[in-house]
CSV table of C-alpha atoms in Angstrom, one decimal:
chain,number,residue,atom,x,y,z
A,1,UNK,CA,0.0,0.0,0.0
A,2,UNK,CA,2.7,2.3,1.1
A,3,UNK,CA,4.8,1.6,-2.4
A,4,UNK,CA,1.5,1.8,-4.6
A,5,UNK,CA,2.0,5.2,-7.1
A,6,UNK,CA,-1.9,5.6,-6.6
A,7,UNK,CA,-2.1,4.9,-3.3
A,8,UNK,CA,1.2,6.5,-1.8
A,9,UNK,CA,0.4,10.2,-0.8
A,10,UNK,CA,-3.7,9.8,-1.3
A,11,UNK,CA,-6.2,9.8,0.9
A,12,UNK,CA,-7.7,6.3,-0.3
A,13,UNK,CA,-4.7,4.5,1.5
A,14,UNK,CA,-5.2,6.4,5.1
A,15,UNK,CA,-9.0,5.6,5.1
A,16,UNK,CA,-8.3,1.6,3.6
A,17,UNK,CA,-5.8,1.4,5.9
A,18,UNK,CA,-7.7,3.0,8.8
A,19,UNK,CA,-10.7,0.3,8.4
A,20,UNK,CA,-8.0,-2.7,8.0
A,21,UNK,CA,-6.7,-1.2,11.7
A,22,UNK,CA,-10.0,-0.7,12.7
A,23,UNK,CA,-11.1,-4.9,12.0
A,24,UNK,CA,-7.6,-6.1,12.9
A,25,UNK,CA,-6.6,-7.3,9.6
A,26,UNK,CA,-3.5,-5.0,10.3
A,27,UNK,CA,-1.5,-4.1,13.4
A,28,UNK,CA,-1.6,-0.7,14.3
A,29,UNK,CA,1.6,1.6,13.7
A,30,UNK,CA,2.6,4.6,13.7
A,31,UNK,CA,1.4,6.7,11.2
A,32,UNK,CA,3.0,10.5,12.4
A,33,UNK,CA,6.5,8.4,11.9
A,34,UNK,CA,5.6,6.3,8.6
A,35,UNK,CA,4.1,9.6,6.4
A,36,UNK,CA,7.3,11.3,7.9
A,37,UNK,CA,9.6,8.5,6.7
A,38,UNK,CA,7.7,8.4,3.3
A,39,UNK,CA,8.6,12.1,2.8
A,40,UNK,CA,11.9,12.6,3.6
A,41,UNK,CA,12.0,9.0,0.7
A,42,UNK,CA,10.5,11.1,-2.1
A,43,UNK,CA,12.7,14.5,-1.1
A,44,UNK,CA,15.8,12.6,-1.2
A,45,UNK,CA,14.5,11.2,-5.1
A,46,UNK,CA,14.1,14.5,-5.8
A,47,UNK,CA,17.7,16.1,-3.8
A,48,UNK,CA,20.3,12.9,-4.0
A,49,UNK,CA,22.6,15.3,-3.3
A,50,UNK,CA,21.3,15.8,0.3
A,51,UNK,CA,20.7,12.8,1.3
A,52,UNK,CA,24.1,12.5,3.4
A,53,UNK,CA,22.1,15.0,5.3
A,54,UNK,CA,18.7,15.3,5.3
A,55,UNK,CA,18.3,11.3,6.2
A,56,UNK,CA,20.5,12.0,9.5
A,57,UNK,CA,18.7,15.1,10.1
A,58,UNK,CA,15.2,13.4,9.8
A,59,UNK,CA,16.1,10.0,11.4
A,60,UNK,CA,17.8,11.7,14.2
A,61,UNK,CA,16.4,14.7,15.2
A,62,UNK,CA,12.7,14.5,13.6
A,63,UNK,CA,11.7,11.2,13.5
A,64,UNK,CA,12.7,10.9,17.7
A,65,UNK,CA,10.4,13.8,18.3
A,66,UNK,CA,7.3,12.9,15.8
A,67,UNK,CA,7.5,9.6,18.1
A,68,UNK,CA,7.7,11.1,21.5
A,69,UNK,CA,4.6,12.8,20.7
A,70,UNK,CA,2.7,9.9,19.3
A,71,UNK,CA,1.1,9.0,22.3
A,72,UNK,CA,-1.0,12.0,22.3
A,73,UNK,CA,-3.3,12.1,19.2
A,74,UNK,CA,-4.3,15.4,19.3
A,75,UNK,CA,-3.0,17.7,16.2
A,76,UNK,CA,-1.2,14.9,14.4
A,77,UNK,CA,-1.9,16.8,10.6
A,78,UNK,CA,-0.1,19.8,12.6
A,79,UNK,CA,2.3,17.8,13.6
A,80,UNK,CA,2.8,16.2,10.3
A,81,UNK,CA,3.2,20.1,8.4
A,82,UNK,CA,5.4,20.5,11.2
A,83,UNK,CA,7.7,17.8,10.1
A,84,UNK,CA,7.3,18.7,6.1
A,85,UNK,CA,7.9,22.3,6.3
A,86,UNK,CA,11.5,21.9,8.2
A,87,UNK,CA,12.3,18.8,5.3
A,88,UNK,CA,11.2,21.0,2.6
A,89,UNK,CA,13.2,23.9,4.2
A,90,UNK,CA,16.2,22.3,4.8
A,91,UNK,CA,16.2,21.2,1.5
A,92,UNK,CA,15.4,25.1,-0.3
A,93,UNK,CA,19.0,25.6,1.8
A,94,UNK,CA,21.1,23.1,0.7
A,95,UNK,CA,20.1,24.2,-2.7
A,96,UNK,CA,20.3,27.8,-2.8
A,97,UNK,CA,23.5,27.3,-1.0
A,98,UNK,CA,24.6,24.8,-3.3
A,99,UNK,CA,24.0,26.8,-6.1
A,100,UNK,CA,26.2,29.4,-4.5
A,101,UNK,CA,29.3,26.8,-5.0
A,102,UNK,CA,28.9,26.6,-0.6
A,103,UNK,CA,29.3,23.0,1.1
A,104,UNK,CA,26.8,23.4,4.2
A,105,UNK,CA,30.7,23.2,6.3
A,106,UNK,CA,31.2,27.0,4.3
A,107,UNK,CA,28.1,28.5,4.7
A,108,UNK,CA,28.7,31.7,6.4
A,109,UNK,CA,26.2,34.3,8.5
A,110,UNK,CA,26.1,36.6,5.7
A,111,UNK,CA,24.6,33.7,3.4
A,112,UNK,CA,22.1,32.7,5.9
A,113,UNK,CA,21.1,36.2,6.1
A,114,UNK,CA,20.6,37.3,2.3
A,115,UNK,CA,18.9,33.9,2.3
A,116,UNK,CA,16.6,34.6,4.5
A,117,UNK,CA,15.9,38.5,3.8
A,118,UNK,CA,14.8,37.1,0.1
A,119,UNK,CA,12.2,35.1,1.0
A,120,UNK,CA,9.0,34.4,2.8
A,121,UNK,CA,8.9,34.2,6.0
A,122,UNK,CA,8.4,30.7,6.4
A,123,UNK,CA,12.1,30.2,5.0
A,124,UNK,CA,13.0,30.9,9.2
A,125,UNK,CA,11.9,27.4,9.8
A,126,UNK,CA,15.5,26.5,9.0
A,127,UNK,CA,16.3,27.3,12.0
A,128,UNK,CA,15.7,23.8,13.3
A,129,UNK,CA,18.1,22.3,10.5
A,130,UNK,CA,20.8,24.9,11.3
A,131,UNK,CA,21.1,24.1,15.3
A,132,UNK,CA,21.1,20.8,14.4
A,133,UNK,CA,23.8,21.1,11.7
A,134,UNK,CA,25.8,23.0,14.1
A,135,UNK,CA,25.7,20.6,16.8
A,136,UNK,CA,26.9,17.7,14.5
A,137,UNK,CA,29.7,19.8,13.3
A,138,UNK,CA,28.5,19.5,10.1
A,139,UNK,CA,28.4,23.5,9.7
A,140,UNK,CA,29.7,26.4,12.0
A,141,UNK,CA,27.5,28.0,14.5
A,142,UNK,CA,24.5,30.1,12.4
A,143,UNK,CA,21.9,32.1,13.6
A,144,UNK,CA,18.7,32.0,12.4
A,145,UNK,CA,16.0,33.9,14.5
A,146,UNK,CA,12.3,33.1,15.9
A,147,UNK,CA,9.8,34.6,14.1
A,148,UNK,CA,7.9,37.2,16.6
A,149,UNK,CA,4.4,36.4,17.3
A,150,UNK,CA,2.0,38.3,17.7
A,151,UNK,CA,0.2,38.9,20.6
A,152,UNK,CA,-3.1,36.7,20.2
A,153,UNK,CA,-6.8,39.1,21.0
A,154,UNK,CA,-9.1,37.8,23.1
A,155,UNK,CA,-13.4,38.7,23.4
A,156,UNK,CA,-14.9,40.7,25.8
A,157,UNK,CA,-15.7,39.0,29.3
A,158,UNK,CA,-19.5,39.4,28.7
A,159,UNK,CA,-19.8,37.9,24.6
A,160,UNK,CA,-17.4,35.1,26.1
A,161,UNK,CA,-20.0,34.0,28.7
A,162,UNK,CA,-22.9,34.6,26.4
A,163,UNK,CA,-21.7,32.3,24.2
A,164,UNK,CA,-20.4,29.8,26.9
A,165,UNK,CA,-24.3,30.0,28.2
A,166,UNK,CA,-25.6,29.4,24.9
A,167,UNK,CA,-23.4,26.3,24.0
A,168,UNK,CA,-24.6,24.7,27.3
A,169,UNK,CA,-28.5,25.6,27.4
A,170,UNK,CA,-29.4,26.4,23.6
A,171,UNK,CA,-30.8,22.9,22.1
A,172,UNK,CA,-31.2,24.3,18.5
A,173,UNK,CA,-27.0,23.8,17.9
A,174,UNK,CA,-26.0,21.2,17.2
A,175,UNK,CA,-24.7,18.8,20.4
A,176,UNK,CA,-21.3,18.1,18.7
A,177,UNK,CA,-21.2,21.9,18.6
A,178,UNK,CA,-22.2,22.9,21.5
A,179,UNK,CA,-19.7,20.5,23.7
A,180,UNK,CA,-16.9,21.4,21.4
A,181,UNK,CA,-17.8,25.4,22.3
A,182,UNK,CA,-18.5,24.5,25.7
A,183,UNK,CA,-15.0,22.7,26.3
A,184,UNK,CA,-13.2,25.2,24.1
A,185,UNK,CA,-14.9,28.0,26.1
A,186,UNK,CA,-14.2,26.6,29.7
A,187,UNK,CA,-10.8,26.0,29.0
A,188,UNK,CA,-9.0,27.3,26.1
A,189,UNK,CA,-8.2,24.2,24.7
A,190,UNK,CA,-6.5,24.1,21.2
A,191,UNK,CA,-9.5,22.1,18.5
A,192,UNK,CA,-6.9,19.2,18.1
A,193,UNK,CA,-7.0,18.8,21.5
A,194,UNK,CA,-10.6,18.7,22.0
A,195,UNK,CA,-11.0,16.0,18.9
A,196,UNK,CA,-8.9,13.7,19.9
A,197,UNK,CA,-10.8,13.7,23.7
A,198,UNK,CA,-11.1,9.7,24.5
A,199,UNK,CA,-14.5,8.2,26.0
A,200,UNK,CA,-12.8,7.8,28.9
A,201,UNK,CA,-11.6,11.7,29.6
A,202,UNK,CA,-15.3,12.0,30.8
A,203,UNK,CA,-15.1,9.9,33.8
A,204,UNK,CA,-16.0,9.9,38.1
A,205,UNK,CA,-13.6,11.5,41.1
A,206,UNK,CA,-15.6,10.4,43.9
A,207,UNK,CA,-18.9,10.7,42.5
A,208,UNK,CA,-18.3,13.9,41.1
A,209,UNK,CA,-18.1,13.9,37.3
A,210,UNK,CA,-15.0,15.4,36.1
A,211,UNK,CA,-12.9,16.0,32.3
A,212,UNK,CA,-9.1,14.3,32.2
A,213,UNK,CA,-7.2,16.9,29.7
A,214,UNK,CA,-4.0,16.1,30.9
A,215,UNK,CA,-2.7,14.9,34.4
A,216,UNK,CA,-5.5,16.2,36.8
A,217,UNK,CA,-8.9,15.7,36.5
A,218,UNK,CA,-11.1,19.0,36.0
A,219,UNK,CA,-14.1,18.9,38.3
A,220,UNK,CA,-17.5,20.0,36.1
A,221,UNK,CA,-20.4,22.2,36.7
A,222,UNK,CA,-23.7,20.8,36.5
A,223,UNK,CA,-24.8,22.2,32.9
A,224,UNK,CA,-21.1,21.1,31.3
A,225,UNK,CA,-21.4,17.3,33.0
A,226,UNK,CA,-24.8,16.9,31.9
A,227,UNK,CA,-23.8,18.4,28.2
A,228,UNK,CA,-20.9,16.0,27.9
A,229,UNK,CA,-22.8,13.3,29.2
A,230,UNK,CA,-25.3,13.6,26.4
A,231,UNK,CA,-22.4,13.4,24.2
A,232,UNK,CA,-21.1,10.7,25.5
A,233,UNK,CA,-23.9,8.8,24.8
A,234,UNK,CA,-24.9,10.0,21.5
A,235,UNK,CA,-24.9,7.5,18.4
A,236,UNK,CA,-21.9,7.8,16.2
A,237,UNK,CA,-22.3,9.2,12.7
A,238,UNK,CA,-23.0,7.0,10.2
A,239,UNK,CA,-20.8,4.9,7.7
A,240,UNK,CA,-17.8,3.0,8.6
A,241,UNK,CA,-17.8,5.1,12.3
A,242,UNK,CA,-21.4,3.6,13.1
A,243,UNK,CA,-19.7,0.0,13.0
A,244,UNK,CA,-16.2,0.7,14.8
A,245,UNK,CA,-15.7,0.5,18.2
A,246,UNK,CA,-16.1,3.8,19.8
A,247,UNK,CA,-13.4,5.4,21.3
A,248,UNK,CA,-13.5,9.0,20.6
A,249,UNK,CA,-16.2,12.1,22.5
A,250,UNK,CA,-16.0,13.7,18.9
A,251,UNK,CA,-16.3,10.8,16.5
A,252,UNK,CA,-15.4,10.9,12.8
A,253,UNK,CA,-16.6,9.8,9.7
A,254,UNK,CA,-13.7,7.5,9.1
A,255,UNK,CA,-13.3,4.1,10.6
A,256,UNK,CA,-11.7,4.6,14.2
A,257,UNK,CA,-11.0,7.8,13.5
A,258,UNK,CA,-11.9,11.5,15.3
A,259,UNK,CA,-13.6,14.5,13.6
A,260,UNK,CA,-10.7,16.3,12.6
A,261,UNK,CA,-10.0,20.0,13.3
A,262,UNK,CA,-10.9,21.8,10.1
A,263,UNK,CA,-14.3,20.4,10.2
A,264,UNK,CA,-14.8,21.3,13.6
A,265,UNK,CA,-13.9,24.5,13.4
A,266,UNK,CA,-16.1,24.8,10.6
A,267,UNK,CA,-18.7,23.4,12.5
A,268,UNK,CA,-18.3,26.6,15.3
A,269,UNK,CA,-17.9,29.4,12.8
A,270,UNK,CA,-21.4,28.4,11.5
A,271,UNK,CA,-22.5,29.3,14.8
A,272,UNK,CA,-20.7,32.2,15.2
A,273,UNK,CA,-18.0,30.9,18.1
A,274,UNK,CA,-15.0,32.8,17.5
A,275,UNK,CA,-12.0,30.1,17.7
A,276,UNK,CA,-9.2,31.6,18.7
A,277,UNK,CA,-10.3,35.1,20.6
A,278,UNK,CA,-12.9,32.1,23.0
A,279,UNK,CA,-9.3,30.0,23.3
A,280,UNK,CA,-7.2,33.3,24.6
A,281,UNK,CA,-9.9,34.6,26.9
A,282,UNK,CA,-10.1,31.5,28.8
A,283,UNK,CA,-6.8,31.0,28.8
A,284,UNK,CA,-6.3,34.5,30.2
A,285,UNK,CA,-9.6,34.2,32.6
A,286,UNK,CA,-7.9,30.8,34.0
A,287,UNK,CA,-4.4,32.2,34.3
A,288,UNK,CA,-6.0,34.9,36.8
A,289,UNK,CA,-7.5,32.5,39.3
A,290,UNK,CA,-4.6,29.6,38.9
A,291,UNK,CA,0.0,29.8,38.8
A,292,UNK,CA,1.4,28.5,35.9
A,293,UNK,CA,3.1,25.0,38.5
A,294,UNK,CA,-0.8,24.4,38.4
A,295,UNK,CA,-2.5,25.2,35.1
A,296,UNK,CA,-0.4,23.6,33.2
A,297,UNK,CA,-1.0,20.0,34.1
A,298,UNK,CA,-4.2,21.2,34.5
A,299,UNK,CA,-4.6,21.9,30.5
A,300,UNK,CA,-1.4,20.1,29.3
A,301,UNK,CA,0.4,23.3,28.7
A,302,UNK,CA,3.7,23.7,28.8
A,303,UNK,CA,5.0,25.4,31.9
A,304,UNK,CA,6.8,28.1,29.9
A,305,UNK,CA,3.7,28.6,28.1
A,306,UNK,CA,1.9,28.8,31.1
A,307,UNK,CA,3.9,31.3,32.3
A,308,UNK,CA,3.1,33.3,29.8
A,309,UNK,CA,-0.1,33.3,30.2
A,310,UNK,CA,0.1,34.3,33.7
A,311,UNK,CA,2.2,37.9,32.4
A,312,UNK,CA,-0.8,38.3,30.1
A,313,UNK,CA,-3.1,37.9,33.2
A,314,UNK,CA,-1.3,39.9,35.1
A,315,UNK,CA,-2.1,38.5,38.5
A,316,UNK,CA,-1.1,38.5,42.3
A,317,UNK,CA,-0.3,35.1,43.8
A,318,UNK,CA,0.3,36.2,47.0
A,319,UNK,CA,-3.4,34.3,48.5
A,320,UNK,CA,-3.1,31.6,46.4
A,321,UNK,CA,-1.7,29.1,49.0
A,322,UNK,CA,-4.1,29.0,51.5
A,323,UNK,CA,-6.6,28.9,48.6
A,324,UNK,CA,-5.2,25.5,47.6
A,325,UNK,CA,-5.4,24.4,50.8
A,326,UNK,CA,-9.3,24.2,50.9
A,327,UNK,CA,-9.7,22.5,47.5
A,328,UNK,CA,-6.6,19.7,48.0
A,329,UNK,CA,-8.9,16.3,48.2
A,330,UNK,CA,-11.8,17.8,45.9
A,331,UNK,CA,-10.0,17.5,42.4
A,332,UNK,CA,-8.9,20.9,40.5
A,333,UNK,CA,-12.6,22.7,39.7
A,334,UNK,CA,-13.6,24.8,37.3
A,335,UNK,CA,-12.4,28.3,38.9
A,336,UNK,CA,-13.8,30.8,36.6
A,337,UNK,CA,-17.2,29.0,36.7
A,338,UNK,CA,-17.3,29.3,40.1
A,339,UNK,CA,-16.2,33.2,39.8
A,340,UNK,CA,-19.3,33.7,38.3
């Protein structure tokens, strides 16, 4: 299947594969490292000339990650661009340098720079390539910045719990929808994240429903339990997910597969739920109430990434202790809810 010129980059071998997974007629593998692998086989055909260093590059610095992130299986097309982007990059370089009559071991500053000031700005993801490079000896030490980001806009307080008390009371959305809103709205969780939720993040802490995002279980409010419950229970979508084993909160059409992100975000801006300005003001509401040591197992952020939310929020730790205190044995709850 993988070798098949029809088959080999399509989307007909994912989904035969995926229901050949699905009924056991294959083992499962993983996929993150095999389209990787199948990539960096079709940019070597087209760059022999690399190969001395693209296949160390991928093998050893790529490939290691991709895996170490396989166990989560939120985001894995992101992941996957992730991965293409730095080959395809890496590659541009070797040939514009090449061109140049520059060996990677000659490549100087100044070429790295005009390089990178004639181009679009996605040429910076060389960067990657370059520290690696470096560390190997295989070039001298380059610099190659981080592209700034920019500082992401949230929604006012009031729209974002309109919205939040319309995904959890009005029955005219759709349920997919409104759980998707609800969890995004709650808790500033990325859409990958919230499709690749299991069955079994909606579980019990004693006798209290709660929502497993990363390490610590989130206790729920009444109206989010009872929303996700109804989820829960809902019939899959028709097709080859009516007759897999269910496994996912947000089930896909494909054959043990989740809804991915792009139709679930199309799915909210039908309904007029604002993506990424939802995802920063709960972040930012969350970030008041709760340090950056706590919200990020808490969400599965990363603690840097945590910590920057806390500068956005702004906030004063200094009660926070004897907050903690009180809540210890109850399971983390849902802070802003109770705020309001």
């Amino acid at each position: 299947m993988d070798q098949h010129p029809d088959l080999w980059t399509g989307r007909r071998a994912a989904y035969l594969r995926g229901i050949l997974v699905t009924y056991q007629v294959l083992p499962e593998r993983d996929e993150l490292a095999a389209r990787i692998e199948r990539h960096l086989t079709r940019t070597v055909k087209r760059h022999p000339e690399h190969a001395l260093l693209l296949s160390p590059y991928v093998r050893w610095s790529l490939l290691p990650r991709a895996r170490r992130a396989h166990p989560r299986p939120a985001g894995q097309r992101h992941r996957i661009r992730w991965a293409y982007t730095r080959i395809n990059t890496a590659a541009t370089f070797l040939t514009a340098m090449r061109e140049q009559g520059l060996a990677l071991a000659d490549v100087t500053q100044p070429n790295v720079d005009a390089w990178l000031a004639d181009s679009p700005s996605t040429r910076y993801e060389v960067r990657d390539f370059v520290v690696w490079a470096a560390r190997r000896g295989h070039s001298r030490p380059l610099l190659v910045r981080h592209r700034p980001k920019a500082d992401p806009v949230g929604m006012d307080e009031d729209s974002h719990w309109e919205l939040l008390h319309q995904c959890l009371t009005d029955t005219t959305i759709p349920l997919d929808v409104r759980a998707a809103g609800a969890v995004l709205l709650l808790f500033g969780q990325h859409l990958a994240r919230i499709t690749a939720l299991p069955l079994n993040a909606l579980t019990e802490v004693d006798g209290h429903p709660v929502l497993v995002l990363a390490e610590t279980p989130i206790r729920l409010p009444e109206p989010a339990a009872r929303l996700l419950a109804e989820l829960a229970a809902a019939p899959p979508p028709s097709g080859w997910a009516a007759n897999s084993p269910r496994r996912w909160l947000f089930p896909g059409n494909g054959p043990g597969r989740h809804v991915s992100g792009a139709v679930l975000a199309r799915r909210l801006a039908a309904h007029h739920i604002p993506i990424r300005p939802a995802r920063t003001t709960a972040l930012v509401q969350l970030a008041e109430d709760l340090p950056p040591a706590v919200l990020a197992p808490l969400l599965g952020l990363h603690v840097i990434t945590a910590e920057q939310w806390r500068r956005r929020a702004a906030a004063d730790w200094t009660a926070y202790l004897q907050a903690r205190m009180s809540t210890r044995n109850c399971g983390a709850p849902v802070w802003l809810w109770a705020r309001r």
